């Protein structure tokens, strides 16, 4: 078997994004350098994960709200929450617990509320000095809520009908006539 050059051929010039830093943000570029060094010298999975997430695009840096952050940090006293993304304020939350949070950025109100509760807002270079291998940290992510994600999933089949659970089909309408036969009723083959 050769390479079908006419059909697209060899993929040249497609370095993976973790080899080439795509962002122009000098702060992010320095952080990638720092954590790449730490990952190499400390063999820390935490640092390797941070590098991987710093390389990701903005869509894959979903923000996390204070409410969700507080929920994840319950019963984790003395640990630092680490988010490769932004921390936003949640106006529905009345009491903010004392938190140590390290993130790429904070909204103005989120920072105010964390500091007012006696917590602290760290940057990633401060975290590197305090916990170079990620000890006593909790690595968190915000929820991804891009519209397209509702449609992601595997094709379903008779053998495994659960691969399509919770996956939103691209359907024009939800009426009786639209995609309600095979795969949607037991009497028509199978149902998911």
Tab-separated table of C-alpha atoms in Angstrom:
chain	number	residue	atom	x	y	z
A	1	UNK	CA	0.000	0.000	0.000
A	2	UNK	CA	1.320	3.398	-0.976
A	3	UNK	CA	0.102	6.799	0.054
A	4	UNK	CA	-2.724	8.160	-2.049
A	5	UNK	CA	-1.196	11.560	-2.664
A	6	UNK	CA	-4.099	12.769	-4.782
A	7	UNK	CA	-6.617	12.102	-2.033
A	8	UNK	CA	-4.781	14.221	0.479
A	9	UNK	CA	-1.490	12.423	0.792
A	10	UNK	CA	0.979	12.857	3.593
A	11	UNK	CA	0.014	15.267	6.303
A	12	UNK	CA	3.044	17.505	6.445
A	13	UNK	CA	3.290	20.724	8.351
A	14	UNK	CA	0.709	19.548	10.896
A	15	UNK	CA	2.603	19.604	14.133
A	16	UNK	CA	0.492	18.814	17.158
A	17	UNK	CA	-0.528	21.925	19.058
A	18	UNK	CA	1.409	20.746	22.094
A	19	UNK	CA	4.666	20.990	20.113
A	20	UNK	CA	4.011	24.493	18.813
A	21	UNK	CA	2.570	27.122	21.137
A	22	UNK	CA	-0.264	28.718	19.210
A	23	UNK	CA	-1.233	31.487	21.612
A	24	UNK	CA	0.349	34.913	21.349
A	25	UNK	CA	-0.366	35.633	25.022
A	26	UNK	CA	3.102	36.081	26.599
A	27	UNK	CA	1.843	35.106	30.067
A	28	UNK	CA	0.444	31.781	28.806
A	29	UNK	CA	3.613	31.135	26.779
A	30	UNK	CA	5.777	31.580	29.891
A	31	UNK	CA	3.472	29.370	31.955
A	32	UNK	CA	3.706	26.611	29.342
A	33	UNK	CA	7.511	26.867	29.476
A	34	UNK	CA	7.514	26.754	33.274
A	35	UNK	CA	5.139	23.799	33.635
A	36	UNK	CA	6.777	21.893	30.772
A	37	UNK	CA	10.052	22.168	32.704
A	38	UNK	CA	8.377	21.096	35.962
A	39	UNK	CA	6.644	18.153	34.260
A	40	UNK	CA	9.965	16.988	32.851
A	41	UNK	CA	12.018	17.455	36.011
A	42	UNK	CA	9.500	16.266	38.619
A	43	UNK	CA	7.724	13.509	36.631
A	44	UNK	CA	4.499	14.990	37.979
A	45	UNK	CA	1.267	14.034	36.217
A	46	UNK	CA	-0.282	17.192	37.637
A	47	UNK	CA	2.205	19.427	35.798
A	48	UNK	CA	1.801	17.438	32.584
A	49	UNK	CA	-1.981	17.902	32.773
A	50	UNK	CA	-1.574	21.648	33.378
A	51	UNK	CA	0.657	21.923	30.277
A	52	UNK	CA	-1.889	20.000	28.220
A	53	UNK	CA	-4.718	22.291	29.360
A	54	UNK	CA	-2.702	25.479	28.841
A	55	UNK	CA	-2.240	24.425	25.214
A	56	UNK	CA	-5.987	24.087	24.703
A	57	UNK	CA	-8.099	26.588	22.819
A	58	UNK	CA	-10.378	29.101	24.524
A	59	UNK	CA	-13.459	26.928	23.940
A	60	UNK	CA	-11.755	24.233	25.997
A	61	UNK	CA	-11.064	26.654	28.880
A	62	UNK	CA	-14.629	26.806	30.187
A	63	UNK	CA	-15.092	29.162	33.153
A	64	UNK	CA	-16.231	27.892	36.544
A	65	UNK	CA	-18.605	29.752	38.853
A	66	UNK	CA	-18.018	30.283	42.568
A	67	UNK	CA	-21.008	28.124	43.488
A	68	UNK	CA	-19.720	25.062	41.637
A	69	UNK	CA	-16.223	25.721	42.943
A	70	UNK	CA	-17.449	25.830	46.547
A	71	UNK	CA	-19.420	22.621	46.002
A	72	UNK	CA	-16.366	20.756	44.683
A	73	UNK	CA	-14.174	22.064	47.502
A	74	UNK	CA	-16.481	20.998	50.323
A	75	UNK	CA	-14.604	18.897	52.956
A	76	UNK	CA	-11.271	19.687	51.279
A	77	UNK	CA	-9.815	22.073	53.835
A	78	UNK	CA	-6.245	23.220	53.278
A	79	UNK	CA	-6.267	22.217	49.613
A	80	UNK	CA	-5.855	24.598	46.683
A	81	UNK	CA	-8.418	24.521	43.863
A	82	UNK	CA	-6.664	24.713	40.483
A	83	UNK	CA	-8.574	25.813	37.379
A	84	UNK	CA	-6.960	26.311	33.974
A	85	UNK	CA	-9.524	28.936	33.035
A	86	UNK	CA	-11.485	31.786	34.534
A	87	UNK	CA	-13.315	31.931	37.861
A	88	UNK	CA	-16.579	33.864	37.697
A	89	UNK	CA	-18.889	35.247	40.377
A	90	UNK	CA	-22.264	33.680	41.192
A	91	UNK	CA	-24.818	36.221	42.410
A	92	UNK	CA	-27.151	33.436	43.592
A	93	UNK	CA	-24.605	32.462	46.213
A	94	UNK	CA	-24.923	34.437	49.428
A	95	UNK	CA	-22.071	33.032	51.537
A	96	UNK	CA	-18.701	32.263	49.989
A	97	UNK	CA	-16.590	29.804	52.029
A	98	UNK	CA	-12.880	30.362	52.603
A	99	UNK	CA	-11.108	29.083	49.501
A	100	UNK	CA	-7.588	28.980	48.097
A	101	UNK	CA	-7.995	29.212	44.343
A	102	UNK	CA	-5.430	29.223	41.553
A	103	UNK	CA	-6.745	30.185	38.117
A	104	UNK	CA	-5.707	31.904	34.892
A	105	UNK	CA	-7.993	34.833	35.713
A	106	UNK	CA	-10.789	35.954	38.010
A	107	UNK	CA	-13.665	38.309	37.368
A	108	UNK	CA	-13.485	41.424	39.519
A	109	UNK	CA	-16.392	40.408	41.776
A	110	UNK	CA	-15.235	36.801	42.145
A	111	UNK	CA	-11.824	38.007	43.327
A	112	UNK	CA	-13.432	40.469	45.777
A	113	UNK	CA	-15.693	37.821	47.285
A	114	UNK	CA	-12.953	35.181	47.659
A	115	UNK	CA	-10.659	37.694	49.385
A	116	UNK	CA	-13.484	39.040	51.577
A	117	UNK	CA	-14.170	35.494	52.818
A	118	UNK	CA	-10.529	35.217	53.939
A	119	UNK	CA	-9.489	33.115	50.956
A	120	UNK	CA	-6.733	33.729	48.420
A	121	UNK	CA	-6.452	34.051	44.649
A	122	UNK	CA	-3.224	32.602	43.284
A	123	UNK	CA	-1.604	32.744	39.871
A	124	UNK	CA	0.040	29.699	38.314
A	125	UNK	CA	3.577	30.991	38.934
A	126	UNK	CA	2.749	31.417	42.635
A	127	UNK	CA	1.365	27.870	42.629
A	128	UNK	CA	4.590	26.572	41.051
A	129	UNK	CA	6.541	27.942	44.020
A	130	UNK	CA	4.078	26.636	46.585
A	131	UNK	CA	3.240	23.215	45.124
A	132	UNK	CA	5.599	22.370	42.240
A	133	UNK	CA	4.298	18.800	41.979
A	134	UNK	CA	0.659	19.643	42.641
A	135	UNK	CA	0.534	18.225	46.162
A	136	UNK	CA	-2.495	19.316	48.204
A	137	UNK	CA	-4.305	20.606	45.134
A	138	UNK	CA	-7.624	19.754	43.496
A	139	UNK	CA	-7.605	20.111	39.709
A	140	UNK	CA	-11.030	21.259	38.468
A	141	UNK	CA	-12.749	22.175	35.228
A	142	UNK	CA	-15.843	24.177	34.436
A	143	UNK	CA	-18.767	22.686	32.520
A	144	UNK	CA	-18.461	22.630	28.757
A	145	UNK	CA	-21.681	24.035	27.423
A	146	UNK	CA	-21.163	24.590	23.729
A	147	UNK	CA	-24.405	23.874	21.856
A	148	UNK	CA	-22.748	21.299	19.599
A	149	UNK	CA	-21.789	19.127	22.581
A	150	UNK	CA	-25.460	18.196	23.073
A	151	UNK	CA	-25.304	16.376	19.733
A	152	UNK	CA	-22.055	14.459	20.300
A	153	UNK	CA	-22.264	10.706	20.801
A	154	UNK	CA	-21.865	7.380	19.059
A	155	UNK	CA	-24.171	5.822	16.532
A	156	UNK	CA	-26.490	3.420	18.242
A	157	UNK	CA	-27.067	-0.208	17.232
A	158	UNK	CA	-29.242	-3.192	18.062
A	159	UNK	CA	-26.445	-4.752	20.164
A	160	UNK	CA	-25.791	-1.639	22.232
A	161	UNK	CA	-28.742	0.669	22.405
A	162	UNK	CA	-27.309	2.815	25.189
A	163	UNK	CA	-24.602	4.531	23.160
A	164	UNK	CA	-27.121	7.162	22.101
A	165	UNK	CA	-28.606	7.982	25.511
A	166	UNK	CA	-28.706	11.687	26.244
A	167	UNK	CA	-27.577	12.588	22.736
A	168	UNK	CA	-29.699	15.185	21.007
A	169	UNK	CA	-30.483	14.322	17.379
A	170	UNK	CA	-30.299	16.965	14.674
A	171	UNK	CA	-34.014	16.962	13.913
A	172	UNK	CA	-36.032	19.652	12.172
A	173	UNK	CA	-38.989	19.192	14.470
A	174	UNK	CA	-40.038	17.014	17.400
A	175	UNK	CA	-43.388	16.038	15.857
A	176	UNK	CA	-44.960	12.652	15.161
A	177	UNK	CA	-43.545	12.441	11.636
A	178	UNK	CA	-39.907	13.186	12.442
A	179	UNK	CA	-37.464	10.376	13.276
A	180	UNK	CA	-39.954	8.380	15.316
A	181	UNK	CA	-39.665	4.980	13.641
A	182	UNK	CA	-36.681	2.591	13.716
A	183	UNK	CA	-34.534	3.188	16.767
A	184	UNK	CA	-37.276	5.102	18.541
A	185	UNK	CA	-39.921	2.387	19.010
A	186	UNK	CA	-39.640	-1.248	20.156
A	187	UNK	CA	-42.095	-2.298	17.460
A	188	UNK	CA	-39.783	-0.930	14.746
A	189	UNK	CA	-36.548	-2.825	15.371
A	190	UNK	CA	-35.218	-1.337	18.595
A	191	UNK	CA	-35.602	1.647	20.869
A	192	UNK	CA	-33.006	3.931	22.446
